[in-house]
PDB file of C-alpha atoms and ligand atoms in Angstrom:
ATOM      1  CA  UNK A  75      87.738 -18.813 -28.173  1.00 53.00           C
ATOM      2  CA  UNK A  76      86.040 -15.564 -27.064  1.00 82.00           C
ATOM      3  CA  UNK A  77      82.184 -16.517 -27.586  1.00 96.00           C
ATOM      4  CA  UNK A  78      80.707 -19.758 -26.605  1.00 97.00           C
ATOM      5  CA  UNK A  79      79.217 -22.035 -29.138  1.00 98.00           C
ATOM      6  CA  UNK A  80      76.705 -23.561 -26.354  1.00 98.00           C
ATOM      7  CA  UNK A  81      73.274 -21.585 -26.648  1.00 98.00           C
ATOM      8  CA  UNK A  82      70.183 -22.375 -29.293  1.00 98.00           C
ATOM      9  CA  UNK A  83      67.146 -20.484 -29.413  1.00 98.00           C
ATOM     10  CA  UNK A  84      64.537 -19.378 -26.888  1.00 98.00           C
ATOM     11  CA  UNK A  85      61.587 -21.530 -26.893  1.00 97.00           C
ATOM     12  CA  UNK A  86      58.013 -21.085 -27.533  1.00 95.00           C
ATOM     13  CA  UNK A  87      58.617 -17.505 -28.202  1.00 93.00           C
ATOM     14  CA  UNK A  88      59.662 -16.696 -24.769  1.00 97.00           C
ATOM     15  CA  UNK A  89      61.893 -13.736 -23.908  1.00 97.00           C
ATOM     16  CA  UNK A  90      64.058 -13.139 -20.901  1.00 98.00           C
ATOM     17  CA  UNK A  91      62.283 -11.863 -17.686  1.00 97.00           C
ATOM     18  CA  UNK A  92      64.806 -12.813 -15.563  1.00 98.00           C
ATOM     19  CA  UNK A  93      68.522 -12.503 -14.587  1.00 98.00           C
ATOM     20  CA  UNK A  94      70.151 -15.544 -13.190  1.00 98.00           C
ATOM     21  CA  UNK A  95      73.049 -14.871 -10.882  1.00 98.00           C
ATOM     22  CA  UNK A  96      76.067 -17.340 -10.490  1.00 98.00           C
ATOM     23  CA  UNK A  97      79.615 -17.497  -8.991  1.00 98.00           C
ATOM     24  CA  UNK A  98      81.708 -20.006 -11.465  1.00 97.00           C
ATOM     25  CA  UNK A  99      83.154 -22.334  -8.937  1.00 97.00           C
ATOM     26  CA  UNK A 100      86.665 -22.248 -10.298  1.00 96.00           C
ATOM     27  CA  UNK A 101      90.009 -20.975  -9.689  1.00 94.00           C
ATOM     28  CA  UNK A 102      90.203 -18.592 -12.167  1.00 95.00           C
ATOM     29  CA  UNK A 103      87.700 -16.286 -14.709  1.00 96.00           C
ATOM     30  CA  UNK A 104      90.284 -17.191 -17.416  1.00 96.00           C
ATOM     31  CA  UNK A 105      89.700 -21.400 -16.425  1.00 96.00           C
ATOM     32  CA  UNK A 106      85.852 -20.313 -16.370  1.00 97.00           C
ATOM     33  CA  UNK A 107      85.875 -18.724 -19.753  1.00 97.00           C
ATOM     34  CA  UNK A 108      87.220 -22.002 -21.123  1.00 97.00           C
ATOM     35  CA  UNK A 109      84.625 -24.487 -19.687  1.00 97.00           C
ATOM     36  CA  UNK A 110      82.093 -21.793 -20.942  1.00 97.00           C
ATOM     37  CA  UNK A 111      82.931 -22.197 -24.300  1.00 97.00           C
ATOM     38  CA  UNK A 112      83.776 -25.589 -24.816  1.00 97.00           C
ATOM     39  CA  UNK A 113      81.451 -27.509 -26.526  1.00 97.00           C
ATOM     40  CA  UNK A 114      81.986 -30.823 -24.577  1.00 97.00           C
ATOM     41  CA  UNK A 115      80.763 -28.750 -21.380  1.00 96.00           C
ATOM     42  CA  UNK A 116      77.594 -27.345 -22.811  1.00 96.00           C
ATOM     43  CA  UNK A 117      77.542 -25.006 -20.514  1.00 97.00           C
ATOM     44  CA  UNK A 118      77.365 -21.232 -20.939  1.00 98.00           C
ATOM     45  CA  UNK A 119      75.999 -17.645 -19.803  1.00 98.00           C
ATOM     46  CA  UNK A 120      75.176 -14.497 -22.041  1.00 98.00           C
ATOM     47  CA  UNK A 121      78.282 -13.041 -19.443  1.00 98.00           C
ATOM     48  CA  UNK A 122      81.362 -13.377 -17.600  1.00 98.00           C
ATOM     49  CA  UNK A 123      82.549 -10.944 -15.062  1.00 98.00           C
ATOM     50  CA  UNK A 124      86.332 -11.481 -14.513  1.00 97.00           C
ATOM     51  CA  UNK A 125      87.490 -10.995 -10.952  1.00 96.00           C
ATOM     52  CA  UNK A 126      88.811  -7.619 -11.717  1.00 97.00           C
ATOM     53  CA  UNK A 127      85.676  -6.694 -13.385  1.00 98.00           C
ATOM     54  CA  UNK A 128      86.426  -7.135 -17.171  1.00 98.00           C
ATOM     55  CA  UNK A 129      82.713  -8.805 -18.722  1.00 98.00           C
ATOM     56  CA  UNK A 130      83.099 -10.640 -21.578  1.00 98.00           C
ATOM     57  CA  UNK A 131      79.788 -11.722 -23.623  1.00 98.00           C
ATOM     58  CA  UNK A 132      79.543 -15.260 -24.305  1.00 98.00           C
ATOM     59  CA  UNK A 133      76.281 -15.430 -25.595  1.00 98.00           C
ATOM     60  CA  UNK A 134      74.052 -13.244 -27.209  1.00 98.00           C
ATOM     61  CA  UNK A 135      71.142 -11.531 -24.862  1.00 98.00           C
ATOM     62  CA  UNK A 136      68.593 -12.874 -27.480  1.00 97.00           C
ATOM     63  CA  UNK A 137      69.889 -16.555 -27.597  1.00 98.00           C
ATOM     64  CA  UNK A 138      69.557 -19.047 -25.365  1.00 98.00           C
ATOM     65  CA  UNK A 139      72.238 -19.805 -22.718  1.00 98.00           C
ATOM     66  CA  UNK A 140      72.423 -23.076 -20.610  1.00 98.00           C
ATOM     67  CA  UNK A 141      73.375 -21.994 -17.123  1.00 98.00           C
ATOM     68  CA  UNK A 142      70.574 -22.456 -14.824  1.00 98.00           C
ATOM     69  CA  UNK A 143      69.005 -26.339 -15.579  1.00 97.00           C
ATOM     70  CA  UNK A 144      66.208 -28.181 -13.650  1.00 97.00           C
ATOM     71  CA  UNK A 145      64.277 -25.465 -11.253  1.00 97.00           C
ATOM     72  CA  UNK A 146      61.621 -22.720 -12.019  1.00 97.00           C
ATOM     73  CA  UNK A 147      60.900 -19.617 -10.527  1.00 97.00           C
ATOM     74  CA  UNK A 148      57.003 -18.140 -10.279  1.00 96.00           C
ATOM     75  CA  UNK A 149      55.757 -21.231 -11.315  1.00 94.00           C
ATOM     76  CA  UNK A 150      57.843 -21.610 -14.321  1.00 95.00           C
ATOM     77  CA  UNK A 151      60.436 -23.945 -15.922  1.00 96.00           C
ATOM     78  CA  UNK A 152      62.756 -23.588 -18.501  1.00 97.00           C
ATOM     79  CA  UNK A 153      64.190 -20.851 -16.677  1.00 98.00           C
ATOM     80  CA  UNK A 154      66.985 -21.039 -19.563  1.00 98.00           C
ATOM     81  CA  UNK A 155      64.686 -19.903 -22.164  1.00 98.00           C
ATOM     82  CA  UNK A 156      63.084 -16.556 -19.739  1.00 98.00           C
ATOM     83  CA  UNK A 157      66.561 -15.605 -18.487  1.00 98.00           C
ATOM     84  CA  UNK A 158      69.640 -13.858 -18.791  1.00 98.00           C
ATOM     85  CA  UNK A 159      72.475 -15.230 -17.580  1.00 98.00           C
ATOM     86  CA  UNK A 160      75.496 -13.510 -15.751  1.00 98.00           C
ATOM     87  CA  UNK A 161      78.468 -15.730 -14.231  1.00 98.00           C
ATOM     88  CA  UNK A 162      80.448 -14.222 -11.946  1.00 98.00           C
ATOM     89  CA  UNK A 163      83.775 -15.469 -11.074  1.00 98.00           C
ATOM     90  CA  UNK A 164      84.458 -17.074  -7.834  1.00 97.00           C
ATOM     91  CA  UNK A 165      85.824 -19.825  -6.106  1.00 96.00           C
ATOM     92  CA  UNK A 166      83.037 -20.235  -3.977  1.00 94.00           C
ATOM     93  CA  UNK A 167      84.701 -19.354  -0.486  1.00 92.00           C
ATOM     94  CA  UNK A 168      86.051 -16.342  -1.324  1.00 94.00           C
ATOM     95  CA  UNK A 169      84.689 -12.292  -0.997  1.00 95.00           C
ATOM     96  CA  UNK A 170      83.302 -10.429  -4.177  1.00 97.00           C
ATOM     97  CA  UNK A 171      85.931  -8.288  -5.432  1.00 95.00           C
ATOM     98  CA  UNK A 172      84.898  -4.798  -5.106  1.00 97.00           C
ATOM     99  CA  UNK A 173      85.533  -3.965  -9.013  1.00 98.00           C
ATOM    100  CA  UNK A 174      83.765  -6.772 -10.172  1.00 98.00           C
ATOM    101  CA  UNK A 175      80.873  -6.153  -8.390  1.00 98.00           C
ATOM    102  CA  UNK A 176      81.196  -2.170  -9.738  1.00 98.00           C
ATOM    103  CA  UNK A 177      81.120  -4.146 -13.386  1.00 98.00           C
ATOM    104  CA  UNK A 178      77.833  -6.352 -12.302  1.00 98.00           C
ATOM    105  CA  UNK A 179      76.397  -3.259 -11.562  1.00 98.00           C
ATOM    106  CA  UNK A 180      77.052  -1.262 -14.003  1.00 98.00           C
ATOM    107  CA  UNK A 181      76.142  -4.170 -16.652  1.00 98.00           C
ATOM    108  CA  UNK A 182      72.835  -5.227 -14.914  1.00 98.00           C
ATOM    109  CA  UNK A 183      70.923  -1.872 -15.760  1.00 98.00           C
ATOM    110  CA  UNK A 184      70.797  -2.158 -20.002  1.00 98.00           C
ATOM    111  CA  UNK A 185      69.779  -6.049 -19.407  1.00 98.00           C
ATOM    112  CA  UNK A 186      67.036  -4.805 -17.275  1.00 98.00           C
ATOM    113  CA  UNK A 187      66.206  -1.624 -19.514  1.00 98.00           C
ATOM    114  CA  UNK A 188      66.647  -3.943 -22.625  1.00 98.00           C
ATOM    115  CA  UNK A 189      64.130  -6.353 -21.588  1.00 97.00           C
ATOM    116  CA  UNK A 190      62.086  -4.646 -19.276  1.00 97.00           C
ATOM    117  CA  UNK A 191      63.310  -6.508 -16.423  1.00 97.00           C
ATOM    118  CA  UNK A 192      62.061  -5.844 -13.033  1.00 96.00           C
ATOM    119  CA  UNK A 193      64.210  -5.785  -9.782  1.00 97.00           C
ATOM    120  CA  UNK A 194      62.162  -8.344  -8.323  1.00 97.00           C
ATOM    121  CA  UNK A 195      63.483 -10.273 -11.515  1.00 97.00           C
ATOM    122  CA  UNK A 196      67.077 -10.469 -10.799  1.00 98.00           C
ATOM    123  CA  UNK A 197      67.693 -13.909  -8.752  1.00 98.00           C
ATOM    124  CA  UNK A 198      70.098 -16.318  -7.572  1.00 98.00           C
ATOM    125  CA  UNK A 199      70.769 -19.759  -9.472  1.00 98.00           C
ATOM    126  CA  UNK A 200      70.507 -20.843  -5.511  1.00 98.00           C
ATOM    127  CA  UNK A 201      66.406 -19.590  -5.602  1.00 98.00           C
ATOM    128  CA  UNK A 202      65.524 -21.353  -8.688  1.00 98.00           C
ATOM    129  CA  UNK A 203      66.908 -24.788  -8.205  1.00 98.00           C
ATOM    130  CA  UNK A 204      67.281 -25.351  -4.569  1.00 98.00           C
ATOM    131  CA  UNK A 205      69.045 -27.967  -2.953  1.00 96.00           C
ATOM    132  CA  UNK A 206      70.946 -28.556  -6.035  1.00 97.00           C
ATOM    133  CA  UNK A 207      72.613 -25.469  -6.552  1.00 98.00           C
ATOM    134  CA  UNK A 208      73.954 -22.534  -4.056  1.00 97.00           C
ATOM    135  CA  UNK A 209      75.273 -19.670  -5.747  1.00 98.00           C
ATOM    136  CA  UNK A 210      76.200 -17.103  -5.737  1.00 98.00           C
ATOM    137  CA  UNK A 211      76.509 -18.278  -2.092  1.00 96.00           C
ATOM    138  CA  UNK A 212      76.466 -16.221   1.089  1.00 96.00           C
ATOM    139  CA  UNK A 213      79.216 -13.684   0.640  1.00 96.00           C
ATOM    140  CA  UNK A 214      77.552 -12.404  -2.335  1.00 98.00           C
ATOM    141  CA  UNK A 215      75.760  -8.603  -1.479  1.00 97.00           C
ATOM    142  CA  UNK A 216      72.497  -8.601  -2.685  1.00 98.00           C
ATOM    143  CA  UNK A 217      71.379  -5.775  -0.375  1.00 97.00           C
ATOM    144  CA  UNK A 218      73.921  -3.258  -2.291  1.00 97.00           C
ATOM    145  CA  UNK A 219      72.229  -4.418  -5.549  1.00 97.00           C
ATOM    146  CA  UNK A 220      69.009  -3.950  -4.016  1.00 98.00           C
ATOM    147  CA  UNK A 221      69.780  -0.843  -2.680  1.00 97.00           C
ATOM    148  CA  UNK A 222      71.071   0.585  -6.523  1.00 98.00           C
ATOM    149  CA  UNK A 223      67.438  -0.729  -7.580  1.00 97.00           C
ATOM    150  CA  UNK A 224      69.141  -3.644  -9.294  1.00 98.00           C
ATOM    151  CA  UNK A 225      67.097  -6.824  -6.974  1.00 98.00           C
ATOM    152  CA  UNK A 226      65.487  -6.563  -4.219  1.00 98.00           C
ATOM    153  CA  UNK A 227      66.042  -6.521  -0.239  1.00 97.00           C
ATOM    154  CA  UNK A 228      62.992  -7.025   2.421  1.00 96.00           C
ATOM    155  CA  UNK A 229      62.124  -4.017   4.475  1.00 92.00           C
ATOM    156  CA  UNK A 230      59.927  -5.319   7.255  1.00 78.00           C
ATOM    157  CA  UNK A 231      58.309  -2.807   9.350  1.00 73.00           C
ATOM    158  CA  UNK A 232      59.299  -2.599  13.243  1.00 64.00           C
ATOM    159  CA  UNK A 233      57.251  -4.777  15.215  1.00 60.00           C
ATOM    160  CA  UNK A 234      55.157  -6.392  12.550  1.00 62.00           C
ATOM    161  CA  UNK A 235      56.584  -9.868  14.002  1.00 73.00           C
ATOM    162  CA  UNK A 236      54.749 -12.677  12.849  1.00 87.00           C
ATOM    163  CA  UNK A 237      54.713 -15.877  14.404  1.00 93.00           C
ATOM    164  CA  UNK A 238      56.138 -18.777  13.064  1.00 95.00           C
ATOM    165  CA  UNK A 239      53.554 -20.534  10.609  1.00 96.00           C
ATOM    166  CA  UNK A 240      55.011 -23.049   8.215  1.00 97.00           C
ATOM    167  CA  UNK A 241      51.763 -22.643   5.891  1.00 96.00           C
ATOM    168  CA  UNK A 242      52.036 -19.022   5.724  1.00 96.00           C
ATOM    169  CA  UNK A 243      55.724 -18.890   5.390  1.00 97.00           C
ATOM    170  CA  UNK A 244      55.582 -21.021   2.731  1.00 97.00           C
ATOM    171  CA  UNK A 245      52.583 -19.482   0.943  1.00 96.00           C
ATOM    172  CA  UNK A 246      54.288 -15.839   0.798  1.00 96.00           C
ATOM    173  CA  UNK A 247      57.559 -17.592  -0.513  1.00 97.00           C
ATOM    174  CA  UNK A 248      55.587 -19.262  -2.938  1.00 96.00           C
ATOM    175  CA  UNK A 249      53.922 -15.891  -3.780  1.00 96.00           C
ATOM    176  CA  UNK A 250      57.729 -14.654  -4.253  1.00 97.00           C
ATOM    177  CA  UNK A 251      58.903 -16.747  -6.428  1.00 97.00           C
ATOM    178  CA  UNK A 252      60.101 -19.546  -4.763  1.00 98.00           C
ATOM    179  CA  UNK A 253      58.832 -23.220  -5.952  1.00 96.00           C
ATOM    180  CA  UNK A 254      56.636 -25.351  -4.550  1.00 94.00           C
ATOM    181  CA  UNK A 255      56.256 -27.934  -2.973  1.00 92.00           C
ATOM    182  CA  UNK A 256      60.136 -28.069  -1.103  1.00 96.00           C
ATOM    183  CA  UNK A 257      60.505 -29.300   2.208  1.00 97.00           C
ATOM    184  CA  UNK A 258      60.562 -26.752   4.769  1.00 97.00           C
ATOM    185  CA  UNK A 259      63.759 -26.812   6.057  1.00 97.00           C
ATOM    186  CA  UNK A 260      65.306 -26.839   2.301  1.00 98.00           C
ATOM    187  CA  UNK A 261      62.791 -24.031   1.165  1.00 98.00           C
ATOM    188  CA  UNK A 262      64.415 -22.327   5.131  1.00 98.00           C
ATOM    189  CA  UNK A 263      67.620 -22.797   3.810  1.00 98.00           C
ATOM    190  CA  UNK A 264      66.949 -21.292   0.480  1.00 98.00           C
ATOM    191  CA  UNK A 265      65.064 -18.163   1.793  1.00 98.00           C
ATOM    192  CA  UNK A 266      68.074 -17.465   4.217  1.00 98.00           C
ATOM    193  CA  UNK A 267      70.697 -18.292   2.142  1.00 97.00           C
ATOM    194  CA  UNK A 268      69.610 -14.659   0.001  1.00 98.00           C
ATOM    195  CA  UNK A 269      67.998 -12.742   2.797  1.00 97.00           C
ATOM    196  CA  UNK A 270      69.785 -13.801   6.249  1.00 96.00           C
ATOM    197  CA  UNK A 271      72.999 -16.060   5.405  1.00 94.00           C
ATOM    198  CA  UNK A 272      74.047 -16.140   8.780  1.00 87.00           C
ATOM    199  CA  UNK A 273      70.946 -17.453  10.579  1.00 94.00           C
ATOM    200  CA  UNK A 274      70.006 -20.877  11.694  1.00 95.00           C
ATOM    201  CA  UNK A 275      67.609 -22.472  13.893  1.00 96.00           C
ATOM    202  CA  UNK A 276      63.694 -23.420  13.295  1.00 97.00           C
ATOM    203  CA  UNK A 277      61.596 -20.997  11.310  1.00 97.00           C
ATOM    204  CA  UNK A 278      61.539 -17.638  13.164  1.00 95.00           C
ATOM    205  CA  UNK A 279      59.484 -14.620  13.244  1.00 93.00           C
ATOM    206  CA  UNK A 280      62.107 -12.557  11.392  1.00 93.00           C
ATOM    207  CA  UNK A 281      61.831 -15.027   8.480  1.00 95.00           C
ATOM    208  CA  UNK A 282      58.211 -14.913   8.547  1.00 95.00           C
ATOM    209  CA  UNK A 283      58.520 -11.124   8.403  1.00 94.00           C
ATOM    210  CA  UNK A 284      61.241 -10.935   5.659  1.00 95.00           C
ATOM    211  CA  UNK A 285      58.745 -12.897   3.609  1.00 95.00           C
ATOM    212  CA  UNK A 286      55.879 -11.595   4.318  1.00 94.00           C
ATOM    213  CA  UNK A 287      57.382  -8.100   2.778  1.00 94.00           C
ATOM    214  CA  UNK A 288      58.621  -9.539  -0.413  1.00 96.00           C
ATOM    215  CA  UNK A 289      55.847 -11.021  -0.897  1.00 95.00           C
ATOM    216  CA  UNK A 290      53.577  -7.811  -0.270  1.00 93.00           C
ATOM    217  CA  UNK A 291      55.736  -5.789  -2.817  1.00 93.00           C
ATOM    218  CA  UNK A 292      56.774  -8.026  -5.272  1.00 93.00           C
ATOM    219  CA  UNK A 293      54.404 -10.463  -5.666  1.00 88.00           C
ATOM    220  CA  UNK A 294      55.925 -12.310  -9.054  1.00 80.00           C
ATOM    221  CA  UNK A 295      52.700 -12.737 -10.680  1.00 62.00           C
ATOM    222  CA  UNK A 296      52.472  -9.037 -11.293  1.00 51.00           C
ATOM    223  CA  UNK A 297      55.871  -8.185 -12.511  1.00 46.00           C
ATOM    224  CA  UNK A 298      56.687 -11.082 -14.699  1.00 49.00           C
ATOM    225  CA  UNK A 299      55.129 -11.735 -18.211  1.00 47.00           C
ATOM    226  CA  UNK A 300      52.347 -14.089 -18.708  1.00 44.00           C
ATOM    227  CA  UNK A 301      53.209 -17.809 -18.721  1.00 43.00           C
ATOM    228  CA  UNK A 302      52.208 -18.056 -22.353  1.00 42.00           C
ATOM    229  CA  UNK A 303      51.368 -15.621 -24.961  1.00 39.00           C
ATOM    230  CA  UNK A 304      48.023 -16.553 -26.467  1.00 38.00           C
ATOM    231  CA  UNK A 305      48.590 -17.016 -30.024  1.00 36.00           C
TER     232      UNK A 305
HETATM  233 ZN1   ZN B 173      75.034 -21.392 -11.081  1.00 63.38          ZN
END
């Protein structure tokens, strides 16, 4: 089977102001594909991108996919029914092939043109539902996409150093994107896992800087759509 049968529609009207990012967790894109579009899974994404860059569409951009589950992102649940879903595939532990991350890119600017998708917009599965889910993981280069204008990538000024606050920290993530209310050290964990995958160690200046600057410029409030259309 080519397309997968596991989608239904977006609810409540809502359209896709997101891209969810994902690495498959399996051995192969052509294993992947199966559990994608079996219906005893019910799993899916709108697409696939094959290790050696082929995407195939699962799921229609205006249906509803079931890849990202329990989380929310700017305050928001049912991140299912607001996003786009894109799996890429990957064991996990291994490097992004180089011409399957030439096919992400060159696939991610129609869904963002399409939908009118900001960079800010395009996330990891790992930043909506943390401590449940990691991908697409520390090898994955979000500073190339950021740099083609496809997510986005902190650019904190030279010696704007903050110190560590835990309340601050936590209020510019918050102001990101990032949901509420998670421990510290898991919302920590989160942050760095995108912006500084090899780091460890307490809350740091550089993290309060890196978040401080995505939250400055891409505040989500601004770039997303309402939470609900009035009728
Ligand atoms: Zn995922």
């Amino acid at each position: 089977m080519n397309r997968s049968p596991n989608f239904g529609a977006r609810r409540d009207g809502l359209r896709p102001e997101l891209v969810v990012l994902h690495y498959t967790a399996m051995e192969s894109s052509a294993a992947a594909q199966r559990a994608l579009c079996d219906p005893a899974r019910e799993v899916s994404a709108h697409y696939l991108v094959s290790e050696s860059g082929e995407v195939l569409p699962l799921v229609d951009e205006d249906m509803r996919a079931w890849h990202a589950g329990a989380g929310e992102w700017a305050g928001r649940g049912d991140v299912n029914s607001r996003s786009i879903g894109i799996e890429l595939a990957n064991t996990g532990d291994a490097p992004f092939a180089a011409r399957q991350m030439a096919a992400l890119m060159a696939l991610l600017p129609g869904i963002l043109d399409r939908w009118s998708i900001p960079p800010q917009g395009v996330i990891a599965h790992s930043d909506m539902a943390p401590g449940r889910k990691i991908d697409p993981g520390p090898r994955f280069d979000w500073h190339r996409l950021a740099r083609a204008g496809l997510s986005v990538w902190p650019a904190p000024r030279d010696g704007a150093g903050l110190p560590a606050d835990e309340r601050r920290f936590r209020r510019d993530a918050e102001a990101f994107g990032y949901p509420r209310d998670l421990p510290l050290d898991l919302l920590l964990a989160t942050v760095r896992l995108r912006f500084r995958p090899r780091h460890a160690g307490p809350l740091d200046s550089q993290d309060m800087s890196v978040m401080a600057d995505l939250a400055a410029r891409f505040a989500a409030h601004e770039g997303l759509t309402p939470r609900r259309e009035r009728p």
